[in-house]
Amino acid sequence: AAALPVLGYGVWFHATTGRIGLVGANGAFLYAKTMTFADCAVMRPSAELAVLCDPRPPALRPPSQEYLWGQDSPLVRLPGITFTRETDALAGEFASLAIRSQPLDYLGSVLTELGRSFTLDRPVYPDQEIYDHYLFPAETPEPPGRYPAQVGASFARLYERGPIETEVVEPYAGWMRAYQGVAALSGAALLVVLL
C-alpha cells in the first residue's frame, strides 16, 4: 500500500521528464552524500569535475546537506541555479567517480548514516540549531541563522507579502511539547518494525 503512491509518482515523473527517479536532482543529492569522504587526490577528476572538490580533509567538512544549501558549497557557487539538469549531471558524474574511486569509504559512509537512523536515542545531528527545528518550542523561535534558511525566509516573505514569523500559541504548543516528551519511536524500535 505504501509503495503504490511512490511507484505511481515515479511513473508520472518518468512520463513527464523522461528521467527515471522521484526527483530531478539525484546527482546533486548523491554529490552531497559523497562529500563526506570524497578525496580529489585519490579520485583525480577532470578539470570540469575538479571545480566540485573541497580541499578540506573530510573530518573538517560540514554535514553533507551543506553541500546542497550552503553558500560556500562548490556546487552552489557554480553559475546559475543549483538544480539545473546540467549541474545535476555534473554533480552525478563527480559522485559516481568518488564512489568508483573510493568504494570502501562510500560503504563506510552509507553504514554510518544507516547506523545513525537506528539508535536507541535521538542524537543531536548535525548540530543543535537543526535539531531544535524538529522540537516544539516554548517561545517564539529566533529568525533562521543559516544562509539557506535566510534565503528561504526572504522568498517566503515575498510570497506572503508580509510577515511569516512563527507564533507559539498556548495551550496547544504545550500539549505538543508534552506529547513529544513521551511519545517517540526510537530508531532501534523502527528497525524492529522494518525487519
PDB file of C-alpha atoms in Angstrom, residues 34-139:
ATOM      1  CA  THR A  34      29.845  11.657  -1.251  1.00  0.00           C
ATOM      2  CA  MET A  35      31.406  14.861   0.064  1.00  0.00           C
ATOM      3  CA  THR A  36      31.681  13.209   3.491  1.00  0.00           C
ATOM      4  CA  PHE A  37      34.587  11.156   2.083  1.00  0.00           C
ATOM      5  CA  ALA A  38      35.474  12.306  -1.469  1.00  0.00           C
ATOM      6  CA  ASP A  39      39.220  12.883  -1.814  1.00  0.00           C
ATOM      7  CA  CYS A  40      40.145  14.542  -5.100  1.00  0.00           C
ATOM      8  CA  ALA A  41      43.780  13.474  -4.695  1.00  0.00           C
ATOM      9  CA  VAL A  42      42.578   9.864  -4.868  1.00  0.00           C
ATOM     10  CA  MET A  43      39.860  10.472  -7.463  1.00  0.00           C
ATOM     11  CA  ARG A  44      41.978  12.587  -9.862  1.00  0.00           C
ATOM     12  CA  PRO A  45      38.931  14.227 -11.501  1.00  0.00           C
ATOM     13  CA  SER A  46      38.965  16.003 -14.851  1.00  0.00           C
ATOM     14  CA  ALA A  47      39.230  19.795 -14.805  1.00  0.00           C
ATOM     15  CA  GLU A  48      35.480  20.010 -15.411  1.00  0.00           C
ATOM     16  CA  LEU A  49      34.757  17.943 -12.284  1.00  0.00           C
ATOM     17  CA  ALA A  50      37.569  19.365 -10.153  1.00  0.00           C
ATOM     18  CA  VAL A  51      35.552  22.551  -9.555  1.00  0.00           C
ATOM     19  CA  LEU A  52      33.379  20.463  -7.209  1.00  0.00           C
ATOM     20  CA  CYS A  53      36.305  19.412  -4.983  1.00  0.00           C
ATOM     21  CA  ASP A  54      36.565  20.555  -1.382  1.00  0.00           C
ATOM     22  CA  PRO A  55      40.198  20.969  -0.291  1.00  0.00           C
ATOM     23  CA  ARG A  56      39.374  20.442   3.400  1.00  0.00           C
ATOM     24  CA  PRO A  57      40.026  16.994   4.866  1.00  0.00           C
ATOM     25  CA  PRO A  58      36.776  15.013   5.298  1.00  0.00           C
ATOM     26  CA  ALA A  59      36.979  15.236   9.097  1.00  0.00           C
ATOM     27  CA  LEU A  60      36.826  19.049   8.896  1.00  0.00           C
ATOM     28  CA  ARG A  61      33.954  19.291   6.418  1.00  0.00           C
ATOM     29  CA  PRO A  62      30.413  20.382   7.237  1.00  0.00           C
ATOM     30  CA  PRO A  63      27.494  17.919   7.198  1.00  0.00           C
ATOM     31  CA  SER A  64      26.517  16.663   3.753  1.00  0.00           C
ATOM     32  CA  GLN A  65      23.384  18.822   3.437  1.00  0.00           C
ATOM     33  CA  GLU A  66      25.563  21.940   3.495  1.00  0.00           C
ATOM     34  CA  TYR A  67      26.863  20.861   0.062  1.00  0.00           C
ATOM     35  CA  LEU A  68      23.346  21.409  -1.323  1.00  0.00           C
ATOM     36  CA  TRP A  69      22.332  24.549   0.525  1.00  0.00           C
ATOM     37  CA  GLY A  70      25.406  26.287   1.974  1.00  0.00           C
ATOM     38  CA  GLN A  71      26.745  29.360   0.195  1.00  0.00           C
ATOM     39  CA  ASP A  72      30.309  28.004   0.484  1.00  0.00           C
ATOM     40  CA  SER A  73      29.478  24.765  -1.331  1.00  0.00           C
ATOM     41  CA  PRO A  74      31.372  24.248  -4.599  1.00  0.00           C
ATOM     42  CA  LEU A  75      28.078  23.108  -6.159  1.00  0.00           C
ATOM     43  CA  VAL A  76      26.146  26.194  -5.030  1.00  0.00           C
ATOM     44  CA  ARG A  77      28.938  28.514  -6.228  1.00  0.00           C
ATOM     45  CA  LEU A  78      28.576  27.262  -9.813  1.00  0.00           C
ATOM     46  CA  PRO A  79      26.877  29.765 -12.147  1.00  0.00           C
ATOM     47  CA  GLY A  80      23.123  29.503 -12.444  1.00  0.00           C
ATOM     48  CA  ILE A  81      20.659  27.587 -10.333  1.00  0.00           C
ATOM     49  CA  THR A  82      21.936  24.597  -8.349  1.00  0.00           C
ATOM     50  CA  PHE A  83      19.295  22.153  -9.566  1.00  0.00           C
ATOM     51  CA  THR A  84      19.536  22.563 -13.342  1.00  0.00           C
ATOM     52  CA  ARG A  85      19.835  19.427 -15.461  1.00  0.00           C
ATOM     53  CA  GLU A  86      23.429  20.326 -16.399  1.00  0.00           C
ATOM     54  CA  THR A  87      24.547  20.973 -12.816  1.00  0.00           C
ATOM     55  CA  ASP A  88      22.824  17.796 -11.659  1.00  0.00           C
ATOM     56  CA  ALA A  89      24.594  15.778 -14.367  1.00  0.00           C
ATOM     57  CA  LEU A  90      27.978  17.251 -13.385  1.00  0.00           C
ATOM     58  CA  ALA A  91      27.339  16.531  -9.691  1.00  0.00           C
ATOM     59  CA  GLY A  92      26.228  12.987 -10.537  1.00  0.00           C
ATOM     60  CA  GLU A  93      29.370  12.382 -12.563  1.00  0.00           C
ATOM     61  CA  PHE A  94      31.519  13.627  -9.668  1.00  0.00           C
ATOM     62  CA  ALA A  95      29.645  11.412  -7.188  1.00  0.00           C
ATOM     63  CA  SER A  96      29.987   8.377  -9.453  1.00  0.00           C
ATOM     64  CA  LEU A  97      33.736   8.953  -9.735  1.00  0.00           C
ATOM     65  CA  ALA A  98      34.014   9.316  -5.942  1.00  0.00           C
ATOM     66  CA  ILE A  99      32.163   6.021  -5.392  1.00  0.00           C
ATOM     67  CA  ARG A 100      34.218   4.152  -8.008  1.00  0.00           C
ATOM     68  CA  SER A 101      37.497   5.594  -6.694  1.00  0.00           C
ATOM     69  CA  GLN A 102      36.726   5.065  -3.002  1.00  0.00           C
ATOM     70  CA  PRO A 103      34.239   2.176  -2.706  1.00  0.00           C
ATOM     71  CA  LEU A 104      35.165   1.287   0.886  1.00  0.00           C
ATOM     72  CA  ASP A 105      34.849   4.908   2.002  1.00  0.00           C
ATOM     73  CA  TYR A 106      31.442   5.040   0.327  1.00  0.00           C
ATOM     74  CA  LEU A 107      30.368   1.840   2.098  1.00  0.00           C
ATOM     75  CA  GLY A 108      31.570   3.285   5.415  1.00  0.00           C
ATOM     76  CA  SER A 109      29.594   6.478   4.782  1.00  0.00           C
ATOM     77  CA  VAL A 110      26.416   4.540   3.986  1.00  0.00           C
ATOM     78  CA  LEU A 111      26.776   2.337   7.069  1.00  0.00           C
ATOM     79  CA  THR A 112      27.435   5.358   9.305  1.00  0.00           C
ATOM     80  CA  GLU A 113      24.314   7.157   8.060  1.00  0.00           C
ATOM     81  CA  LEU A 114      22.238   3.996   8.323  1.00  0.00           C
ATOM     82  CA  GLY A 115      23.514   3.364  11.835  1.00  0.00           C
ATOM     83  CA  ARG A 116      22.570   6.886  12.899  1.00  0.00           C
ATOM     84  CA  SER A 117      18.990   6.144  11.832  1.00  0.00           C
ATOM     85  CA  PHE A 118      18.581   3.172  14.169  1.00  0.00           C
ATOM     86  CA  THR A 119      19.934   4.346  17.528  1.00  0.00           C
ATOM     87  CA  LEU A 120      18.152   3.980  20.863  1.00  0.00           C
ATOM     88  CA  ASP A 121      18.112   7.718  21.499  1.00  0.00           C
ATOM     89  CA  ARG A 122      17.734  10.752  19.267  1.00  0.00           C
ATOM     90  CA  PRO A 123      21.248  12.107  18.805  1.00  0.00           C
ATOM     91  CA  VAL A 124      21.753  15.799  18.171  1.00  0.00           C
ATOM     92  CA  TYR A 125      22.684  15.855  14.488  1.00  0.00           C
ATOM     93  CA  PRO A 126      24.103  17.644  12.594  1.00  0.00           C
ATOM     94  CA  ASP A 127      24.065  20.359  15.274  1.00  0.00           C
ATOM     95  CA  GLN A 128      21.808  21.836  17.950  1.00  0.00           C
ATOM     96  CA  GLU A 129      20.303  24.504  15.662  1.00  0.00           C
ATOM     97  CA  ILE A 130      19.000  21.967  13.138  1.00  0.00           C
ATOM     98  CA  TYR A 131      17.932  19.520  15.863  1.00  0.00           C
ATOM     99  CA  ASP A 132      15.865  22.205  17.608  1.00  0.00           C
ATOM    100  CA  HIS A 133      13.833  22.846  14.453  1.00  0.00           C
ATOM    101  CA  TYR A 134      12.208  19.442  14.967  1.00  0.00           C
ATOM    102  CA  LEU A 135      11.036  20.228  18.524  1.00  0.00           C
ATOM    103  CA  PHE A 136       8.015  22.296  19.523  1.00  0.00           C
ATOM    104  CA  PRO A 137       9.456  25.425  21.185  1.00  0.00           C
ATOM    105  CA  ALA A 138       8.289  27.050  24.400  1.00  0.00           C
ATOM    106  CA  GLU A 139       8.962  30.518  22.984  1.00  0.00           C
TER     107      GLU A 139
END
